Amino acid sequence: MQLIVGRIGKPHGIRGEVTVEVRTDEPETRFAPGMVLTTMPGAVPRGRPEPAASPGERYEVPAELTVEAARWHQGHLLVVFDGVLDRNVAEALRGTLLAVDSADVAPPEDPEEFHDHQLVGLAVVTPTGERLGEVARIDHAPASDLLVLRRPEGRTALIPFIKVMVPEVDLAGGRVVVDLPDGLLDL
């Protein structure tokens, strides 16, 4: 499974450096020099023409990009990728999603911490074993993370991912045990 770790933004300067919208908790690891990132097509912002490497020429985004250098500048991550030598090529990369294979991501050291991809697809059950649905995705809200529960009838429900409501995560058993207040799933 591919995990999105960033999205290429606008070029910075004229020598191929780009801004990257970080989507990982470990940017220093994911964007370290020598890291190879898989590219996935992203959306080109509306109203922008499709960029070209030079006038009249179309630039094909490679399947992988290798980080040559990365640095922080005014709260933004700036990255130089191997082979991206000028602003035109950097502009052609705008909107490209950057990913790593989940098999290459080490599990968290804390047994109470989980990566999103570990939780997606797990069965959600009550303490008595009643199946409520499955984890569709994780939403990262300011107050707490939310498990997005896909109910059997097709609806979704949000469950705060806090210990009092999610007392057990059993990765080996493929389930998440939830102890919810009455009416939470009816919202």
PDB file of N, CA, C and O in Angstrom, residues 89-166:
ATOM      1  N   VAL A  89      10.867  22.722 -15.074  1.00  0.00           N
ATOM      2  CA  VAL A  89      10.652  21.324 -14.700  1.00  0.00           C
ATOM      3  C   VAL A  89      10.008  21.263 -13.317  1.00  0.00           C
ATOM      4  O   VAL A  89       9.090  20.475 -13.079  1.00  0.00           O
ATOM      5  N   ALA A  90      10.454  22.125 -12.394  1.00  0.00           N
ATOM      6  CA  ALA A  90       9.853  22.171 -11.057  1.00  0.00           C
ATOM      7  C   ALA A  90       8.364  22.514 -11.154  1.00  0.00           C
ATOM      8  O   ALA A  90       7.537  21.928 -10.460  1.00  0.00           O
ATOM      9  N   GLU A  91       8.009  23.442 -12.024  1.00  0.00           N
ATOM     10  CA  GLU A  91       6.605  23.820 -12.212  1.00  0.00           C
ATOM     11  C   GLU A  91       5.799  22.643 -12.760  1.00  0.00           C
ATOM     12  O   GLU A  91       4.636  22.446 -12.394  1.00  0.00           O
ATOM     13  N   ALA A  92       6.406  21.825 -13.611  1.00  0.00           N
ATOM     14  CA  ALA A  92       5.710  20.664 -14.180  1.00  0.00           C
ATOM     15  C   ALA A  92       5.392  19.617 -13.116  1.00  0.00           C
ATOM     16  O   ALA A  92       4.473  18.824 -13.282  1.00  0.00           O
ATOM     17  N   LEU A  93       6.119  19.636 -11.998  1.00  0.00           N
ATOM     18  CA  LEU A  93       5.887  18.682 -10.915  1.00  0.00           C
ATOM     19  C   LEU A  93       4.780  19.132  -9.959  1.00  0.00           C
ATOM     20  O   LEU A  93       4.325  18.356  -9.128  1.00  0.00           O
ATOM     21  N   ARG A  94       4.341  20.374 -10.075  1.00  0.00           N
ATOM     22  CA  ARG A  94       3.354  20.933  -9.141  1.00  0.00           C
ATOM     23  C   ARG A  94       2.119  20.035  -9.069  1.00  0.00           C
ATOM     24  O   ARG A  94       1.573  19.611 -10.074  1.00  0.00           O
ATOM     25  N   GLY A  95       1.689  19.758  -7.840  1.00  0.00           N
ATOM     26  CA  GLY A  95       0.510  18.927  -7.619  1.00  0.00           C
ATOM     27  C   GLY A  95       0.803  17.440  -7.515  1.00  0.00           C
ATOM     28  O   GLY A  95      -0.058  16.662  -7.125  1.00  0.00           O
ATOM     29  N   THR A  96       2.023  17.024  -7.834  1.00  0.00           N
ATOM     30  CA  THR A  96       2.382  15.610  -7.780  1.00  0.00           C
ATOM     31  C   THR A  96       2.412  15.138  -6.333  1.00  0.00           C
ATOM     32  O   THR A  96       2.985  15.793  -5.463  1.00  0.00           O
ATOM     33  N   LEU A  97       1.784  14.005  -6.080  1.00  0.00           N
ATOM     34  CA  LEU A  97       1.796  13.409  -4.750  1.00  0.00           C
ATOM     35  C   LEU A  97       3.039  12.535  -4.603  1.00  0.00           C
ATOM     36  O   LEU A  97       3.449  11.863  -5.550  1.00  0.00           O
ATOM     37  N   LEU A  98       3.618  12.546  -3.416  1.00  0.00           N
ATOM     38  CA  LEU A  98       4.813  11.760  -3.120  1.00  0.00           C
ATOM     39  C   LEU A  98       4.444  10.676  -2.119  1.00  0.00           C
ATOM     40  O   LEU A  98       3.776  10.956  -1.119  1.00  0.00           O
ATOM     41  N   ALA A  99       4.876   9.438  -2.375  1.00  0.00           N
ATOM     42  CA  ALA A  99       4.453   8.320  -1.541  1.00  0.00           C
ATOM     43  C   ALA A  99       5.611   7.384  -1.231  1.00  0.00           C
ATOM     44  O   ALA A  99       6.636   7.383  -1.923  1.00  0.00           O
ATOM     45  N   VAL A 100       5.428   6.596  -0.169  1.00  0.00           N
ATOM     46  CA  VAL A 100       6.346   5.519   0.176  1.00  0.00           C
ATOM     47  C   VAL A 100       5.517   4.252   0.350  1.00  0.00           C
ATOM     48  O   VAL A 100       4.320   4.315   0.615  1.00  0.00           O
ATOM     49  N   ASP A 101       6.151   3.105   0.209  1.00  0.00           N
ATOM     50  CA  ASP A 101       5.464   1.828   0.395  1.00  0.00           C
ATOM     51  C   ASP A 101       5.311   1.571   1.889  1.00  0.00           C
ATOM     52  O   ASP A 101       6.260   1.730   2.656  1.00  0.00           O
ATOM     53  N   SER A 102       4.111   1.182   2.324  1.00  0.00           N
ATOM     54  CA  SER A 102       3.868   0.951   3.755  1.00  0.00           C
ATOM     55  C   SER A 102       4.769  -0.149   4.309  1.00  0.00           C
ATOM     56  O   SER A 102       5.068  -0.160   5.502  1.00  0.00           O
ATOM     57  N   ALA A 103       5.235  -1.061   3.465  1.00  0.00           N
ATOM     58  CA  ALA A 103       6.138  -2.119   3.925  1.00  0.00           C
ATOM     59  C   ALA A 103       7.489  -1.547   4.358  1.00  0.00           C
ATOM     60  O   ALA A 103       8.205  -2.164   5.144  1.00  0.00           O
ATOM     61  N   ASP A 104       7.828  -0.361   3.853  1.00  0.00           N
ATOM     62  CA  ASP A 104       9.097   0.278   4.205  1.00  0.00           C
ATOM     63  C   ASP A 104       9.007   1.153   5.446  1.00  0.00           C
ATOM     64  O   ASP A 104       9.998   1.737   5.872  1.00  0.00           O
ATOM     65  N   VAL A 105       7.812   1.260   6.030  1.00  0.00           N
ATOM     66  CA  VAL A 105       7.604   2.110   7.201  1.00  0.00           C
ATOM     67  C   VAL A 105       7.667   1.243   8.450  1.00  0.00           C
ATOM     68  O   VAL A 105       6.896   0.294   8.598  1.00  0.00           O
ATOM     69  N   ALA A 106       8.595   1.568   9.335  1.00  0.00           N
ATOM     70  CA  ALA A 106       8.735   0.807  10.568  1.00  0.00           C
ATOM     71  C   ALA A 106       7.535   1.044  11.478  1.00  0.00           C
ATOM     72  O   ALA A 106       7.012   2.153  11.537  1.00  0.00           O
ATOM     73  N   PRO A 107       7.100   0.013  12.189  1.00  0.00           N
ATOM     74  CA  PRO A 107       5.977   0.212  13.122  1.00  0.00           C
ATOM     75  C   PRO A 107       6.405   1.146  14.256  1.00  0.00           C
ATOM     76  O   PRO A 107       7.577   1.194  14.615  1.00  0.00           O
ATOM     77  N   PRO A 108       5.456   1.876  14.836  1.00  0.00           N
ATOM     78  CA  PRO A 108       5.797   2.780  15.930  1.00  0.00           C
ATOM     79  C   PRO A 108       6.353   2.008  17.128  1.00  0.00           C
ATOM     80  O   PRO A 108       5.969   0.866  17.373  1.00  0.00           O
ATOM     81  N   GLU A 109       7.254   2.647  17.871  1.00  0.00           N
ATOM     82  CA  GLU A 109       7.838   2.012  19.051  1.00  0.00           C
ATOM     83  C   GLU A 109       6.837   1.938  20.196  1.00  0.00           C
ATOM     84  O   GLU A 109       6.858   1.001  20.982  1.00  0.00           O
ATOM     85  N   ASP A 110       5.954   2.915  20.305  1.00  0.00           N
ATOM     86  CA  ASP A 110       4.948   2.959  21.366  1.00  0.00           C
ATOM     87  C   ASP A 110       3.816   1.997  21.009  1.00  0.00           C
ATOM     88  O   ASP A 110       3.201   2.119  19.947  1.00  0.00           O
ATOM     89  N   PRO A 111       3.496   1.026  21.885  1.00  0.00           N
ATOM     90  CA  PRO A 111       2.416   0.079  21.571  1.00  0.00           C
ATOM     91  C   PRO A 111       1.031   0.716  21.498  1.00  0.00           C
ATOM     92  O   PRO A 111       0.103   0.109  20.990  1.00  0.00           O
ATOM     93  N   GLU A 112       0.882   1.937  21.979  1.00  0.00           N
ATOM     94  CA  GLU A 112      -0.398   2.646  21.923  1.00  0.00           C
ATOM     95  C   GLU A 112      -0.487   3.583  20.722  1.00  0.00           C
ATOM     96  O   GLU A 112      -1.412   4.376  20.623  1.00  0.00           O
ATOM     97  N   GLU A 113       0.485   3.526  19.818  1.00  0.00           N
ATOM     98  CA  GLU A 113       0.512   4.390  18.637  1.00  0.00           C
ATOM     99  C   GLU A 113       0.388   3.516  17.396  1.00  0.00           C
ATOM    100  O   GLU A 113       0.945   2.424  17.336  1.00  0.00           O
ATOM    101  N   PHE A 114      -0.363   4.025  16.400  1.00  0.00           N
ATOM    102  CA  PHE A 114      -0.600   3.254  15.189  1.00  0.00           C
ATOM    103  C   PHE A 114      -0.498   4.152  13.975  1.00  0.00           C
ATOM    104  O   PHE A 114      -0.824   5.340  14.042  1.00  0.00           O
ATOM    105  N   HIS A 115      -0.061   3.587  12.855  1.00  0.00           N
ATOM    106  CA  HIS A 115      -0.111   4.291  11.583  1.00  0.00           C
ATOM    107  C   HIS A 115      -1.522   4.108  11.015  1.00  0.00           C
ATOM    108  O   HIS A 115      -2.174   3.074  11.245  1.00  0.00           O
ATOM    109  N   ASP A 116      -1.987   5.089  10.267  1.00  0.00           N
ATOM    110  CA  ASP A 116      -3.336   5.027   9.688  1.00  0.00           C
ATOM    111  C   ASP A 116      -3.563   3.735   8.911  1.00  0.00           C
ATOM    112  O   ASP A 116      -4.600   3.100   9.035  1.00  0.00           O
ATOM    113  N   HIS A 117      -2.582   3.354   8.085  1.00  0.00           N
ATOM    114  CA  HIS A 117      -2.777   2.182   7.228  1.00  0.00           C
ATOM    115  C   HIS A 117      -2.931   0.890   8.028  1.00  0.00           C
ATOM    116  O   HIS A 117      -3.476  -0.087   7.531  1.00  0.00           O
ATOM    117  N   GLN A 118      -2.471   0.874   9.284  1.00  0.00           N
ATOM    118  CA  GLN A 118      -2.642  -0.313  10.114  1.00  0.00           C
ATOM    119  C   GLN A 118      -4.088  -0.468  10.574  1.00  0.00           C
ATOM    120  O   GLN A 118      -4.538  -1.573  10.852  1.00  0.00           O
ATOM    121  N   LEU A 119      -4.810   0.643  10.684  1.00  0.00           N
ATOM    122  CA  LEU A 119      -6.174   0.627  11.212  1.00  0.00           C
ATOM    123  C   LEU A 119      -7.247   0.471  10.140  1.00  0.00           C
ATOM    124  O   LEU A 119      -8.307  -0.104  10.399  1.00  0.00           O
ATOM    125  N   VAL A 120      -6.968   0.984   8.939  1.00  0.00           N
ATOM    126  CA  VAL A 120      -7.971   0.932   7.869  1.00  0.00           C
ATOM    127  C   VAL A 120      -8.289  -0.523   7.523  1.00  0.00           C
ATOM    128  O   VAL A 120      -7.400  -1.343   7.323  1.00  0.00           O
ATOM    129  N   GLY A 121      -9.592  -0.829   7.520  1.00  0.00           N
ATOM    130  CA  GLY A 121     -10.052  -2.177   7.195  1.00  0.00           C
ATOM    131  C   GLY A 121     -10.310  -3.051   8.404  1.00  0.00           C
ATOM    132  O   GLY A 121     -10.890  -4.133   8.272  1.00  0.00           O
ATOM    133  N   LEU A 122      -9.904  -2.612   9.607  1.00  0.00           N
ATOM    134  CA  LEU A 122     -10.151  -3.420  10.793  1.00  0.00           C
ATOM    135  C   LEU A 122     -11.645  -3.405  11.142  1.00  0.00           C
ATOM    136  O   LEU A 122     -12.329  -2.405  10.960  1.00  0.00           O
ATOM    137  N   ALA A 123     -12.130  -4.523  11.660  1.00  0.00           N
ATOM    138  CA  ALA A 123     -13.516  -4.619  12.119  1.00  0.00           C
ATOM    139  C   ALA A 123     -13.655  -3.796  13.394  1.00  0.00           C
ATOM    140  O   ALA A 123     -12.762  -3.775  14.236  1.00  0.00           O
ATOM    141  N   VAL A 124     -14.784  -3.111  13.530  1.00  0.00           N
ATOM    142  CA  VAL A 124     -15.089  -2.344  14.733  1.00  0.00           C
ATOM    143  C   VAL A 124     -16.186  -3.102  15.467  1.00  0.00           C
ATOM    144  O   VAL A 124     -17.251  -3.352  14.910  1.00  0.00           O
ATOM    145  N   VAL A 125     -15.887  -3.474  16.727  1.00  0.00           N
ATOM    146  CA  VAL A 125     -16.823  -4.269  17.514  1.00  0.00           C
ATOM    147  C   VAL A 125     -17.023  -3.643  18.896  1.00  0.00           C
ATOM    148  O   VAL A 125     -16.184  -2.890  19.375  1.00  0.00           O
ATOM    149  N   THR A 126     -18.142  -3.993  19.521  1.00  0.00           N
ATOM    150  CA  THR A 126     -18.413  -3.560  20.896  1.00  0.00           C
ATOM    151  C   THR A 126     -17.673  -4.500  21.851  1.00  0.00           C
ATOM    152  O   THR A 126     -17.191  -5.564  21.428  1.00  0.00           O
ATOM    153  N   PRO A 127     -17.615  -4.163  23.156  1.00  0.00           N
ATOM    154  CA  PRO A 127     -16.977  -5.074  24.114  1.00  0.00           C
ATOM    155  C   PRO A 127     -17.641  -6.453  24.176  1.00  0.00           C
ATOM    156  O   PRO A 127     -16.995  -7.443  24.523  1.00  0.00           O
ATOM    157  N   THR A 128     -18.926  -6.548  23.785  1.00  0.00           N
ATOM    158  CA  THR A 128     -19.616  -7.849  23.779  1.00  0.00           C
ATOM    159  C   THR A 128     -19.418  -8.604  22.462  1.00  0.00           C
ATOM    160  O   THR A 128     -19.908  -9.717  22.312  1.00  0.00           O
ATOM    161  N   GLY A 129     -18.718  -7.977  21.491  1.00  0.00           N
ATOM    162  CA  GLY A 129     -18.433  -8.650  20.223  1.00  0.00           C
ATOM    163  C   GLY A 129     -19.370  -8.301  19.083  1.00  0.00           C
ATOM    164  O   GLY A 129     -19.216  -8.829  17.977  1.00  0.00           O
ATOM    165  N   GLU A 130     -20.345  -7.418  19.298  1.00  0.00           N
ATOM    166  CA  GLU A 130     -21.269  -7.025  18.231  1.00  0.00           C
ATOM    167  C   GLU A 130     -20.506  -6.209  17.185  1.00  0.00           C
ATOM    168  O   GLU A 130     -19.850  -5.223  17.494  1.00  0.00           O
ATOM    169  N   ARG A 131     -20.599  -6.630  15.949  1.00  0.00           N
ATOM    170  CA  ARG A 131     -19.890  -5.944  14.858  1.00  0.00           C
ATOM    171  C   ARG A 131     -20.669  -4.686  14.453  1.00  0.00           C
ATOM    172  O   ARG A 131     -21.845  -4.755  14.125  1.00  0.00           O
ATOM    173  N   LEU A 132     -19.965  -3.544  14.443  1.00  0.00           N
ATOM    174  CA  LEU A 132     -20.580  -2.266  14.078  1.00  0.00           C
ATOM    175  C   LEU A 132     -20.227  -1.821  12.665  1.00  0.00           C
ATOM    176  O   LEU A 132     -20.884  -0.961  12.097  1.00  0.00           O
ATOM    177  N   GLY A 133     -19.169  -2.369  12.104  1.00  0.00           N
ATOM    178  CA  GLY A 133     -18.707  -1.982  10.772  1.00  0.00           C
ATOM    179  C   GLY A 133     -17.204  -2.133  10.695  1.00  0.00           C
ATOM    180  O   GLY A 133     -16.616  -2.970  11.394  1.00  0.00           O
ATOM    181  N   GLU A 134     -16.574  -1.296   9.839  1.00  0.00           N
ATOM    182  CA  GLU A 134     -15.113  -1.352   9.719  1.00  0.00           C
ATOM    183  C   GLU A 134     -14.553   0.052   9.588  1.00  0.00           C
ATOM    184  O   GLU A 134     -15.251   0.989   9.207  1.00  0.00           O
ATOM    185  N   VAL A 135     -13.272   0.174   9.901  1.00  0.00           N
ATOM    186  CA  VAL A 135     -12.592   1.468   9.808  1.00  0.00           C
ATOM    187  C   VAL A 135     -12.360   1.780   8.331  1.00  0.00           C
ATOM    188  O   VAL A 135     -11.677   1.026   7.631  1.00  0.00           O
ATOM    189  N   ALA A 136     -12.952   2.881   7.853  1.00  0.00           N
ATOM    190  CA  ALA A 136     -12.800   3.294   6.460  1.00  0.00           C
ATOM    191  C   ALA A 136     -11.554   4.161   6.277  1.00  0.00           C
ATOM    192  O   ALA A 136     -10.841   4.044   5.286  1.00  0.00           O
ATOM    193  N   ARG A 137     -11.302   5.059   7.252  1.00  0.00           N
ATOM    194  CA  ARG A 137     -10.130   5.937   7.203  1.00  0.00           C
ATOM    195  C   ARG A 137      -9.984   6.610   8.558  1.00  0.00           C
ATOM    196  O   ARG A 137     -10.827   6.462   9.427  1.00  0.00           O
ATOM    197  N   ILE A 138      -8.915   7.370   8.704  1.00  0.00           N
ATOM    198  CA  ILE A 138      -8.670   8.146   9.913  1.00  0.00           C
ATOM    199  C   ILE A 138      -8.676   9.614   9.514  1.00  0.00           C
ATOM    200  O   ILE A 138      -7.985  10.010   8.574  1.00  0.00           O
ATOM    201  N   ASP A 139      -9.478  10.415  10.215  1.00  0.00           N
ATOM    202  CA  ASP A 139      -9.460  11.869  10.012  1.00  0.00           C
ATOM    203  C   ASP A 139      -8.682  12.478  11.160  1.00  0.00           C
ATOM    204  O   ASP A 139      -8.908  12.132  12.323  1.00  0.00           O
ATOM    205  N   HIS A 140      -7.771  13.381  10.840  1.00  0.00           N
ATOM    206  CA  HIS A 140      -6.938  14.015  11.854  1.00  0.00           C
ATOM    207  C   HIS A 140      -7.512  15.393  12.157  1.00  0.00           C
ATOM    208  O   HIS A 140      -7.260  16.351  11.442  1.00  0.00           O
ATOM    209  N   ALA A 141      -8.309  15.459  13.216  1.00  0.00           N
ATOM    210  CA  ALA A 141      -8.949  16.702  13.637  1.00  0.00           C
ATOM    211  C   ALA A 141      -8.076  17.380  14.696  1.00  0.00           C
ATOM    212  O   ALA A 141      -7.226  16.733  15.305  1.00  0.00           O
ATOM    213  N   PRO A 142      -8.284  18.675  14.937  1.00  0.00           N
ATOM    214  CA  PRO A 142      -7.460  19.383  15.920  1.00  0.00           C
ATOM    215  C   PRO A 142      -7.563  18.815  17.342  1.00  0.00           C
ATOM    216  O   PRO A 142      -6.571  18.711  18.039  1.00  0.00           O
ATOM    217  N   ALA A 143      -8.768  18.430  17.781  1.00  0.00           N
ATOM    218  CA  ALA A 143      -8.943  17.954  19.155  1.00  0.00           C
ATOM    219  C   ALA A 143      -8.454  16.519  19.339  1.00  0.00           C
ATOM    220  O   ALA A 143      -7.826  16.195  20.334  1.00  0.00           O
ATOM    221  N   SER A 144      -8.775  15.647  18.390  1.00  0.00           N
ATOM    222  CA  SER A 144      -8.321  14.249  18.452  1.00  0.00           C
ATOM    223  C   SER A 144      -8.510  13.631  17.078  1.00  0.00           C
ATOM    224  O   SER A 144      -9.241  14.148  16.237  1.00  0.00           O
ATOM    225  N   ASP A 145      -7.841  12.515  16.880  1.00  0.00           N
ATOM    226  CA  ASP A 145      -8.052  11.777  15.642  1.00  0.00           C
ATOM    227  C   ASP A 145      -9.432  11.129  15.698  1.00  0.00           C
ATOM    228  O   ASP A 145      -9.957  10.840  16.775  1.00  0.00           O
ATOM    229  N   LEU A 146     -10.024  10.911  14.520  1.00  0.00           N
ATOM    230  CA  LEU A 146     -11.355  10.310  14.436  1.00  0.00           C
ATOM    231  C   LEU A 146     -11.297   9.061  13.559  1.00  0.00           C
ATOM    232  O   LEU A 146     -10.757   9.095  12.452  1.00  0.00           O
ATOM    233  N   LEU A 147     -11.852   7.971  14.071  1.00  0.00           N
ATOM    234  CA  LEU A 147     -12.026   6.782  13.245  1.00  0.00           C
ATOM    235  C   LEU A 147     -13.284   7.011  12.425  1.00  0.00           C
ATOM    236  O   LEU A 147     -14.345   7.332  12.976  1.00  0.00           O
ATOM    237  N   VAL A 148     -13.192   6.862  11.124  1.00  0.00           N
ATOM    238  CA  VAL A 148     -14.370   6.954  10.272  1.00  0.00           C
ATOM    239  C   VAL A 148     -14.869   5.527  10.091  1.00  0.00           C
ATOM    240  O   VAL A 148     -14.202   4.698   9.476  1.00  0.00           O
ATOM    241  N   LEU A 149     -16.021   5.278  10.690  1.00  0.00           N
ATOM    242  CA  LEU A 149     -16.610   3.945  10.698  1.00  0.00           C
ATOM    243  C   LEU A 149     -17.562   3.797   9.523  1.00  0.00           C
ATOM    244  O   LEU A 149     -18.472   4.595   9.349  1.00  0.00           O
ATOM    245  N   ARG A 150     -17.338   2.781   8.695  1.00  0.00           N
ATOM    246  CA  ARG A 150     -18.268   2.454   7.608  1.00  0.00           C
ATOM    247  C   ARG A 150     -19.250   1.431   8.159  1.00  0.00           C
ATOM    248  O   ARG A 150     -18.881   0.311   8.489  1.00  0.00           O
ATOM    249  N   ARG A 151     -20.505   1.843   8.266  1.00  0.00           N
ATOM    250  CA  ARG A 151     -21.558   0.996   8.824  1.00  0.00           C
ATOM    251  C   ARG A 151     -22.037   0.000   7.756  1.00  0.00           C
ATOM    252  O   ARG A 151     -21.924   0.267   6.559  1.00  0.00           O
ATOM    253  N   PRO A 152     -22.591  -1.149   8.173  1.00  0.00           N
ATOM    254  CA  PRO A 152     -23.070  -2.147   7.209  1.00  0.00           C
ATOM    255  C   PRO A 152     -24.107  -1.605   6.230  1.00  0.00           C
ATOM    256  O   PRO A 152     -24.147  -2.015   5.075  1.00  0.00           O
ATOM    257  N   GLU A 153     -24.949  -0.652   6.671  1.00  0.00           N
ATOM    258  CA  GLU A 153     -25.987  -0.105   5.786  1.00  0.00           C
ATOM    259  C   GLU A 153     -25.446   0.975   4.852  1.00  0.00           C
ATOM    260  O   GLU A 153     -26.206   1.564   4.089  1.00  0.00           O
ATOM    261  N   GLY A 154     -24.137   1.242   4.906  1.00  0.00           N
ATOM    262  CA  GLY A 154     -23.523   2.200   3.983  1.00  0.00           C
ATOM    263  C   GLY A 154     -23.258   3.569   4.560  1.00  0.00           C
ATOM    264  O   GLY A 154     -22.520   4.348   3.973  1.00  0.00           O
ATOM    265  N   ARG A 155     -23.862   3.901   5.689  1.00  0.00           N
ATOM    266  CA  ARG A 155     -23.601   5.198   6.318  1.00  0.00           C
ATOM    267  C   ARG A 155     -22.217   5.195   6.952  1.00  0.00           C
ATOM    268  O   ARG A 155     -21.599   4.148   7.107  1.00  0.00           O
ATOM    269  N   THR A 156     -21.760   6.395   7.335  1.00  0.00           N
ATOM    270  CA  THR A 156     -20.521   6.497   8.085  1.00  0.00           C
ATOM    271  C   THR A 156     -20.793   7.178   9.416  1.00  0.00           C
ATOM    272  O   THR A 156     -21.783   7.893   9.567  1.00  0.00           O
ATOM    273  N   ALA A 157     -19.927   6.926  10.375  1.00  0.00           N
ATOM    274  CA  ALA A 157     -20.009   7.546  11.690  1.00  0.00           C
ATOM    275  C   ALA A 157     -18.593   7.884  12.128  1.00  0.00           C
ATOM    276  O   ALA A 157     -17.625   7.236  11.702  1.00  0.00           O
ATOM    277  N   LEU A 158     -18.469   8.905  12.965  1.00  0.00           N
ATOM    278  CA  LEU A 158     -17.168   9.327  13.473  1.00  0.00           C
ATOM    279  C   LEU A 158     -17.027   8.916  14.929  1.00  0.00           C
ATOM    280  O   LEU A 158     -17.918   9.158  15.736  1.00  0.00           O
ATOM    281  N   ILE A 159     -15.888   8.303  15.248  1.00  0.00           N
ATOM    282  CA  ILE A 159     -15.611   7.877  16.614  1.00  0.00           C
ATOM    283  C   ILE A 159     -14.310   8.542  17.058  1.00  0.00           C
ATOM    284  O   ILE A 159     -13.258   8.306  16.447  1.00  0.00           O
ATOM    285  N   PRO A 160     -14.355   9.360  18.116  1.00  0.00           N
ATOM    286  CA  PRO A 160     -13.103   9.936  18.622  1.00  0.00           C
ATOM    287  C   PRO A 160     -12.132   8.819  19.020  1.00  0.00           C
ATOM    288  O   PRO A 160     -12.506   7.889  19.744  1.00  0.00           O
ATOM    289  N   PHE A 161     -10.905   8.911  18.525  1.00  0.00           N
ATOM    290  CA  PHE A 161      -9.904   7.878  18.794  1.00  0.00           C
ATOM    291  C   PHE A 161      -9.208   8.211  20.112  1.00  0.00           C
ATOM    292  O   PHE A 161      -8.055   8.611  20.142  1.00  0.00           O
ATOM    293  N   ILE A 162      -9.962   8.052  21.199  1.00  0.00           N
ATOM    294  CA  ILE A 162      -9.454   8.293  22.537  1.00  0.00           C
ATOM    295  C   ILE A 162      -9.641   7.022  23.360  1.00  0.00           C
ATOM    296  O   ILE A 162     -10.549   6.227  23.095  1.00  0.00           O
ATOM    297  N   LYS A 163      -8.797   6.822  24.349  1.00  0.00           N
ATOM    298  CA  LYS A 163      -8.763   5.571  25.116  1.00  0.00           C
ATOM    299  C   LYS A 163     -10.112   5.201  25.737  1.00  0.00           C
ATOM    300  O   LYS A 163     -10.485   4.035  25.756  1.00  0.00           O
ATOM    301  N   VAL A 164     -10.866   6.196  26.228  1.00  0.00           N
ATOM    302  CA  VAL A 164     -12.137   5.894  26.878  1.00  0.00           C
ATOM    303  C   VAL A 164     -13.155   5.315  25.886  1.00  0.00           C
ATOM    304  O   VAL A 164     -13.995   4.504  26.264  1.00  0.00           O
ATOM    305  N   MET A 165     -13.080   5.696  24.614  1.00  0.00           N
ATOM    306  CA  MET A 165     -14.024   5.181  23.608  1.00  0.00           C
ATOM    307  C   MET A 165     -13.441   4.048  22.775  1.00  0.00           C
ATOM    308  O   MET A 165     -14.185   3.265  22.187  1.00  0.00           O
ATOM    309  N   VAL A 166     -12.122   3.985  22.696  1.00  0.00           N
ATOM    310  CA  VAL A 166     -11.453   2.924  21.942  1.00  0.00           C
ATOM    311  C   VAL A 166     -10.454   2.258  22.898  1.00  0.00           C
ATOM    312  O   VAL A 166      -9.258   2.539  22.864  1.00  0.00           O
TER     313      VAL A 166
END
